[in-house]
Short mmCIF file of C-alpha atoms in Angstrom, two decimals:
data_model
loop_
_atom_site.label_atom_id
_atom_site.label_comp_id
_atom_site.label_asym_id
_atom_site.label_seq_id
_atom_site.Cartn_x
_atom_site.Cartn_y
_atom_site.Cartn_z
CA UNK A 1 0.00 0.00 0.00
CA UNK A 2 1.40 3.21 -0.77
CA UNK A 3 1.35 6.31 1.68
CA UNK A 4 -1.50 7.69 -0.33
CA UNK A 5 -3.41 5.10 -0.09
CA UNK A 6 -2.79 4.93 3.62
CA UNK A 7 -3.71 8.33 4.21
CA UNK A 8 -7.15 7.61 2.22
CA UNK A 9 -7.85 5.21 4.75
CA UNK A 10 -7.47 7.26 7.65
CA UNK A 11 -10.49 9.91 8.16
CA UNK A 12 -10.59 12.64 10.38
CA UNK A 13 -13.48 12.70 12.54
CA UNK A 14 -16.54 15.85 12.26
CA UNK A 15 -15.13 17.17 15.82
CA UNK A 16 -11.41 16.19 15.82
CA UNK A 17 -10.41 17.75 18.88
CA UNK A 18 -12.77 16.17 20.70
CA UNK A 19 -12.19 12.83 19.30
CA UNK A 20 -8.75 13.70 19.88
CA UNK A 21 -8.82 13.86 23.31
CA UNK A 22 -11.21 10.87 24.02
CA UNK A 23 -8.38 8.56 21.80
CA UNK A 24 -5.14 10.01 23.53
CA UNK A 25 -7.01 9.33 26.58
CA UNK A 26 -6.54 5.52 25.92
CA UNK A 27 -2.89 6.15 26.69
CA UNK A 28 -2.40 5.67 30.45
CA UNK A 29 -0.44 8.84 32.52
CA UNK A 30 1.13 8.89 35.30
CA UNK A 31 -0.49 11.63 37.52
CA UNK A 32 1.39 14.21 39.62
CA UNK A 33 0.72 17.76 41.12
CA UNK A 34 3.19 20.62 39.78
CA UNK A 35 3.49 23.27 42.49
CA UNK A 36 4.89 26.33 43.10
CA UNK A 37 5.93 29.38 45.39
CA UNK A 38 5.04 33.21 44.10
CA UNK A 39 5.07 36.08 46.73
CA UNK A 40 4.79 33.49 49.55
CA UNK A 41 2.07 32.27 48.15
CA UNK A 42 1.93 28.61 47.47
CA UNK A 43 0.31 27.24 43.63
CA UNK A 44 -0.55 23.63 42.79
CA UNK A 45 -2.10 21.79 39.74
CA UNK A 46 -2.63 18.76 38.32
CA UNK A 47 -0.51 17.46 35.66
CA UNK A 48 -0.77 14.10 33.84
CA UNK A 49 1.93 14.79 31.23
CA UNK A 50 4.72 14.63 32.43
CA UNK A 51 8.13 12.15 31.26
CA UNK A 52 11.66 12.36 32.21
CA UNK A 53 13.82 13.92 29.34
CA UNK A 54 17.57 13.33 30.17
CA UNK A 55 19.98 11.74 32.20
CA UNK A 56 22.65 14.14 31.28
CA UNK A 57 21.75 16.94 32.66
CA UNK A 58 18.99 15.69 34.44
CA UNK A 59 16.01 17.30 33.02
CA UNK A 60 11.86 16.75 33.01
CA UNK A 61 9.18 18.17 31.20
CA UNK A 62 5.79 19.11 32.01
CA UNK A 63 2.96 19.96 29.55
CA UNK A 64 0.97 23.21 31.08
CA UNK A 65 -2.71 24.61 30.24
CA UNK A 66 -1.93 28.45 28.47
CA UNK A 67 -3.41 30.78 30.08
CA UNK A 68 -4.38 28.52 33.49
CA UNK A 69 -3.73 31.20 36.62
CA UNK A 70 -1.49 28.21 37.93
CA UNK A 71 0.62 27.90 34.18
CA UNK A 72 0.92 31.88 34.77
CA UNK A 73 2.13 31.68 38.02
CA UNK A 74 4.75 29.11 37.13
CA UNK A 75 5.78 30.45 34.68
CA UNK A 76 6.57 33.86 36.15
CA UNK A 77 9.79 32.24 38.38
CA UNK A 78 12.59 30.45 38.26
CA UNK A 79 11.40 27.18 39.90
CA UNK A 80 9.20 24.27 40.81
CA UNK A 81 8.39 20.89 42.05
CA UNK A 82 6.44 17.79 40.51
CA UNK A 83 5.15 15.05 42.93
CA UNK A 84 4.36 11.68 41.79
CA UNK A 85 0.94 10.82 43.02
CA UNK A 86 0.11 6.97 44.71
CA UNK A 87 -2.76 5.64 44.08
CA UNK A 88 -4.12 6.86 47.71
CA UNK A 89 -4.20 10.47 46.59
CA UNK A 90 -7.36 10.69 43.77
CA UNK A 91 -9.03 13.17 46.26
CA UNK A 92 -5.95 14.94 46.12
CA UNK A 93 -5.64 14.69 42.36
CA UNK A 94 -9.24 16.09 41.35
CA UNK A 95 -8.58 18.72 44.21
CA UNK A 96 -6.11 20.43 42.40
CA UNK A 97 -7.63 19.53 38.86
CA UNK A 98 -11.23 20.89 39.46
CA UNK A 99 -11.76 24.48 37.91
CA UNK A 100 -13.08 26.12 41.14
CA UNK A 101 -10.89 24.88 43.41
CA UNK A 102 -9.47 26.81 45.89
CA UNK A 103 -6.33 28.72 44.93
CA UNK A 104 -2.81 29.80 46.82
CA UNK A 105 -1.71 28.46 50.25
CA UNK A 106 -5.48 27.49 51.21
CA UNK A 107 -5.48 24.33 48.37
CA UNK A 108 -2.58 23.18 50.39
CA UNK A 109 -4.13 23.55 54.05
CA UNK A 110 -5.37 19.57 53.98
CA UNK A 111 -2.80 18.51 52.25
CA UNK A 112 0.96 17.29 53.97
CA UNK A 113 3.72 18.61 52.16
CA UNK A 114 7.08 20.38 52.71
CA UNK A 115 9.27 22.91 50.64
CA UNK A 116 11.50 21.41 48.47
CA UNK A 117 15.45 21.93 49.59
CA UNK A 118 16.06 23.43 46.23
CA UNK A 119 13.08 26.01 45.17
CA UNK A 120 10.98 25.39 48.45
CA UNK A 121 8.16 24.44 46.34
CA UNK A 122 5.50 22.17 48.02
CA UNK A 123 6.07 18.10 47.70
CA UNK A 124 3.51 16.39 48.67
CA UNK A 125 4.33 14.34 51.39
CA UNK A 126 2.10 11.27 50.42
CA UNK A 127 3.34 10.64 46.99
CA UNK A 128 5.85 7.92 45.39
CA UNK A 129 8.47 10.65 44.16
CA UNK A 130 9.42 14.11 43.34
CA UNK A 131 11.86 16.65 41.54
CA UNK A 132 12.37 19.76 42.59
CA UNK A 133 13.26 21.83 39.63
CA UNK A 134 14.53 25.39 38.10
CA UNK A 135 12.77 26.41 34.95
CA UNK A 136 15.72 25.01 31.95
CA UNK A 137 13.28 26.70 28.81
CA UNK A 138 9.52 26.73 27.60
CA UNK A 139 8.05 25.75 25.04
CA UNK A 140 4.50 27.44 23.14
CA UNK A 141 3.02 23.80 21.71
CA UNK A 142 -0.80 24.82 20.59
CA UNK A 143 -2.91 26.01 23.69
CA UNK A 144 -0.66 24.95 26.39
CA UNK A 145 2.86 25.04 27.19
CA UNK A 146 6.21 22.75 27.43
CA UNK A 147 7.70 23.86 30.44
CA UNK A 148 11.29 21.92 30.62
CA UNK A 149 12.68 21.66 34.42
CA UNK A 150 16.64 21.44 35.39
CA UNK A 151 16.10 18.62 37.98
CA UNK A 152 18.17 20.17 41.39
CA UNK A 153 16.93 17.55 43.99
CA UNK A 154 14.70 14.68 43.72
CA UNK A 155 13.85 11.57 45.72
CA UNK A 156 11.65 8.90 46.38
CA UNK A 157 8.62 9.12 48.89
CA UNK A 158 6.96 5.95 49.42
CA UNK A 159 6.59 2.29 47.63
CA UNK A 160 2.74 3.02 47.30
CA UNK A 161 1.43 2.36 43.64
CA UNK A 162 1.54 4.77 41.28
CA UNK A 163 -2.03 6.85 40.58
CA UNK A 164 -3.09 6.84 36.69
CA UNK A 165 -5.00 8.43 34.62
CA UNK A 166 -6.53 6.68 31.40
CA UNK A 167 -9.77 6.12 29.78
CA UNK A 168 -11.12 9.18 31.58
CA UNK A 169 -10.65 7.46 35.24
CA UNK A 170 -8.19 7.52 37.71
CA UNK A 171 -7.25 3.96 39.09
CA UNK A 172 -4.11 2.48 40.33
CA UNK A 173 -0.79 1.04 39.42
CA UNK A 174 -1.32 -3.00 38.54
CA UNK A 175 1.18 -4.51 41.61
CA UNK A 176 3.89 -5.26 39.48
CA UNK A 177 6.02 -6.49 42.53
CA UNK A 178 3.75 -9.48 41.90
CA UNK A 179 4.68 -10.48 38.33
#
């Protein structure tokens, strides 16, 4: 078959974005909260992509909402921290996904965390992992943004499974220990 015929084959949906986001949503995430510090102030959001980049440096990348109040307030400093939910934290997840949550140092009052050495962003205290992070470069990608972190401090946090995201749901790690 030759590429044109291939591409014949392949029809784009009436609403692609839509359909767009309901088949990348087949691909399972790992789900984490990217948080911040502005003016004392402390920022959080939900992120589901992010990936390690490099080994050498050590660098991440994280795949921000434009124009979120959170993406805005990231992106106005120098640094931040990504936590690596467990599968025990889907209230915390939707908590800092939800559109009308509650912003600044309040969205963290139920929440145990502690300022990373590096930035003294939040981690939060009952996930699996986290990197604390200066800003290395961004990235304008269609309506959101690649934010690329310079990894400063990281570390594990528990052995919990992980928390994913696919399918629309949230739902934990299989125990792989198991296998």
């Amino acid at each position: 078959m030759t590429r044109t015929e291939s591409a014949d084959r392949v029809r784009l949906p009436e609403h692609p974005s839509s359909e767009f986001r309901r088949s990348a949503g087949w691909f399972p995430t790992g789900v984490t909260v990217l948080t911040c510090v502005r003016d004392e102030e402390l920022h959080g959001m939900t992120v589901n992509a992010f990936a390690s980049v490099s080994l050498d440096p050590l660098l991440v990348l994280a795949v921000l909402r434009t124009g979120s109040q959170t993406t805005g307030q990231v992106l106005s400093g120098d640094g931040f921290a990504v936590t690596v939910l467990s599968s025990l934290q889907e209230p915390t997840a939707r908590s800092f996904a939800a559109p009308d949550r509650t912003r600044g140092s309040a969205a963290f009052s139920t929440v145990a965390h502690a300022p990373a050495r590096c930035t003294g962003s939040p981690v939060l205290l009952g996930g699996i992992a986290y990197f604390d992070c200066v800003v290395e470069s961004t990235y304008p990608a269609g309506d959101h943004t690649i934010l690329v972190g310079a990894v400063q401090t990281f570390g594990l946090l528990s052995e919990e499974p992980a928390l994913l995201f696919s399918r629309s749901r949230l739902g934990a790690e299989p125990d792989l220990r198991r296998s």
